[in-house]
PDB file of C-alpha atoms in Angstrom:
ATOM      1  CA  ALA A 964      30.237  -8.378  19.014  1.00 59.00           C
ATOM      2  CA  ALA A 965      30.689  -6.597  15.818  1.00 61.00           C
ATOM      3  CA  PRO A 966      27.433  -4.570  14.924  1.00 64.00           C
ATOM      4  CA  ALA A 967      24.695  -5.929  12.894  1.00 72.00           C
ATOM      5  CA  ALA A 968      24.395  -5.041   9.282  1.00 78.00           C
ATOM      6  CA  VAL A 969      21.548  -2.348   8.532  1.00 82.00           C
ATOM      7  CA  THR A 970      19.024  -3.837   6.548  1.00 87.00           C
ATOM      8  CA  ARG A 971      15.747  -3.172   4.684  1.00 88.00           C
ATOM      9  CA  LEU A 972      13.875  -4.161   7.660  1.00 91.00           C
ATOM     10  CA  HIS A 973      15.832  -1.734  10.007  1.00 92.00           C
ATOM     11  CA  LEU A 974      14.770   1.099   7.564  1.00 92.00           C
ATOM     12  CA  ALA A 975      11.143  -0.166   7.141  1.00 93.00           C
ATOM     13  CA  ARG A 976      10.875   0.100  11.007  1.00 95.00           C
ATOM     14  CA  ALA A 977      12.610   3.469  11.287  1.00 95.00           C
ATOM     15  CA  LEU A 978       9.801   4.633   8.403  1.00 95.00           C
ATOM     16  CA  VAL A 979       7.031   3.379  11.030  1.00 96.00           C
ATOM     17  CA  ALA A 980       8.508   4.794  13.903  1.00 97.00           C
ATOM     18  CA  ARG A 981       8.500   7.963  11.853  1.00 96.00           C
ATOM     19  CA  GLY A 982       5.135   8.125  10.887  1.00 96.00           C
ATOM     20  CA  HIS A 983       5.880   7.993   7.507  1.00 95.00           C
ATOM     21  CA  VAL A 984       4.007   4.600   7.181  1.00 95.00           C
ATOM     22  CA  ARG A 985       1.653   2.206   9.169  1.00 96.00           C
ATOM     23  CA  THR A 986       3.226  -0.923   8.814  1.00 96.00           C
ATOM     24  CA  VAL A 987       6.586  -2.438   7.854  1.00 94.00           C
ATOM     25  CA  SER A 988       4.649  -4.121   4.854  1.00 93.00           C
ATOM     26  CA  ALA A 989       3.583  -0.868   3.881  1.00 93.00           C
ATOM     27  CA  ALA A 990       7.169   0.474   4.041  1.00 93.00           C
ATOM     28  CA  PHE A 991       8.286  -2.853   1.523  1.00 89.00           C
ATOM     29  CA  ALA A 992       5.244  -2.017  -0.670  1.00 91.00           C
ATOM     30  CA  ASP A 993       5.216   1.875  -0.906  1.00 89.00           C
ATOM     31  CA  TRP A 994       9.122   2.632  -0.632  1.00 88.00           C
ATOM     32  CA  ILE A 995      11.713  -0.091  -0.321  1.00 87.00           C
ATOM     33  CA  GLY A 996      10.565  -3.328  -2.274  1.00 84.00           C
ATOM     34  CA  ASP A 997      12.370  -4.615  -5.215  1.00 77.00           C
ATOM     35  CA  GLU A 998      10.154  -2.839  -7.461  1.00 73.00           C
ATOM     36  CA  HIS A 999      11.497   0.757  -6.000  1.00 67.00           C
ATOM     37  CA  ALA A1000      14.797   0.437  -7.698  1.00 68.00           C
ATOM     38  CA  ALA A1001      16.575   4.150  -7.577  1.00 64.00           C
ATOM     39  CA  ASP A1002      17.839   3.753 -10.476  1.00 67.00           C
ATOM     40  CA  ALA A1003      15.992   1.763 -13.623  1.00 65.00           C
ATOM     41  CA  ASP A1004      19.736   2.136 -15.349  1.00 73.00           C
ATOM     42  CA  LEU A1005      21.484  -0.054 -13.041  1.00 68.00           C
ATOM     43  CA  PRO A1006      22.857  -3.501 -15.179  1.00 72.00           C
ATOM     44  CA  ALA A1007      21.454  -6.690 -14.504  1.00 74.00           C
ATOM     45  CA  PHE A1008      22.545  -8.762 -11.857  1.00 79.00           C
ATOM     46  CA  PRO A1009      25.990 -10.472 -12.579  1.00 87.00           C
ATOM     47  CA  ALA A1010      25.878 -14.283 -13.616  1.00 90.00           C
ATOM     48  CA  ILE A1011      25.790 -16.673 -10.880  1.00 92.00           C
ATOM     49  CA  ALA A1012      28.851 -17.982 -12.226  1.00 94.00           C
ATOM     50  CA  ALA A1013      30.958 -14.758 -12.186  1.00 93.00           C
ATOM     51  CA  VAL A1014      29.565 -14.294  -8.530  1.00 93.00           C
ATOM     52  CA  ALA A1015      30.298 -17.583  -7.135  1.00 95.00           C
ATOM     53  CA  THR A1016      34.098 -17.510  -8.594  1.00 95.00           C
ATOM     54  CA  ALA A1017      34.416 -13.847  -6.964  1.00 95.00           C
ATOM     55  CA  ILE A1018      33.265 -15.132  -3.367  1.00 95.00           C
ATOM     56  CA  ARG A1019      35.546 -18.207  -3.732  1.00 95.00           C
ATOM     57  CA  ALA A1020      38.490 -15.736  -4.977  1.00 96.00           C
ATOM     58  CA  ALA A1021      37.900 -13.838  -1.937  1.00 95.00           C
ATOM     59  CA  GLY A1022      38.120 -17.022   0.347  1.00 95.00           C
ATOM     60  CA  GLY A1023      34.119 -17.459   0.473  1.00 95.00           C
ATOM     61  CA  VAL A1024      31.812 -19.989   0.009  1.00 95.00           C
ATOM     62  CA  ALA A1025      29.404 -19.285  -2.673  1.00 96.00           C
ATOM     63  CA  ILE A1026      26.071 -20.330  -0.561  1.00 94.00           C
ATOM     64  CA  LEU A1027      22.088 -19.684  -2.085  1.00 92.00           C
ATOM     65  CA  ALA A1028      20.367 -18.628   0.867  1.00 90.00           C
ATOM     66  CA  HIS A1029      16.773 -19.539   1.501  1.00 88.00           C
ATOM     67  CA  PRO A1030      16.254 -21.725  -1.903  1.00 86.00           C
ATOM     68  CA  GLY A1031      12.641 -22.090  -1.547  1.00 84.00           C
ATOM     69  CA  GLN A1032      12.430 -18.252  -2.411  1.00 83.00           C
ATOM     70  CA  HIS A1033      14.184 -18.713  -5.756  1.00 75.00           C
ATOM     71  CA  GLY A1034      11.755 -20.999  -7.669  1.00 76.00           C
ATOM     72  CA  ASP A1035      10.747 -24.369  -8.062  1.00 86.00           C
ATOM     73  CA  PRO A1036      13.445 -27.296  -7.664  1.00 90.00           C
ATOM     74  CA  ALA A1037      14.584 -26.976 -11.125  1.00 92.00           C
ATOM     75  CA  THR A1038      15.172 -23.573 -10.834  1.00 89.00           C
ATOM     76  CA  ILE A1039      17.174 -23.998  -7.917  1.00 90.00           C
ATOM     77  CA  GLU A1040      19.265 -27.161  -9.624  1.00 93.00           C
ATOM     78  CA  ARG A1041      20.011 -25.052 -12.298  1.00 91.00           C
ATOM     79  CA  HIS A1042      21.451 -22.095  -9.926  1.00 90.00           C
ATOM     80  CA  MET A1043      23.782 -24.907  -8.178  1.00 93.00           C
ATOM     81  CA  ALA A1044      25.151 -26.134 -11.985  1.00 95.00           C
ATOM     82  CA  ALA A1045      25.808 -22.494 -12.339  1.00 94.00           C
ATOM     83  CA  GLY A1046      28.699 -23.005 -10.122  1.00 94.00           C
ATOM     84  CA  LEU A1047      27.080 -22.429  -6.495  1.00 95.00           C
ATOM     85  CA  ASP A1048      28.905 -24.619  -3.478  1.00 95.00           C
ATOM     86  CA  GLY A1049      25.579 -25.162  -1.598  1.00 94.00           C
ATOM     87  CA  LEU A1050      22.271 -24.199   0.053  1.00 92.00           C
ATOM     88  CA  GLU A1051      21.259 -22.766   3.385  1.00 88.00           C
TER      89      GLU A1051
END
């Protein structure tokens, strides 16, 4: 089997193991949560339609994972209408 991807959860656990933070939650709150982007000048996320098109061009299927974390049903419906192929 291929090795798993390294995720922020792995980084959080490593920060705990090395004693930099006391908990995984603290690692996210203090260091690696979304609000701690390293470069504030990064461009905004691309439009859903552009991302979905690129995914399909590469032979993939544009799926929104964990839709409950992305807002209310109306928001999810807007994402679907923008070009997603399905929900996970």
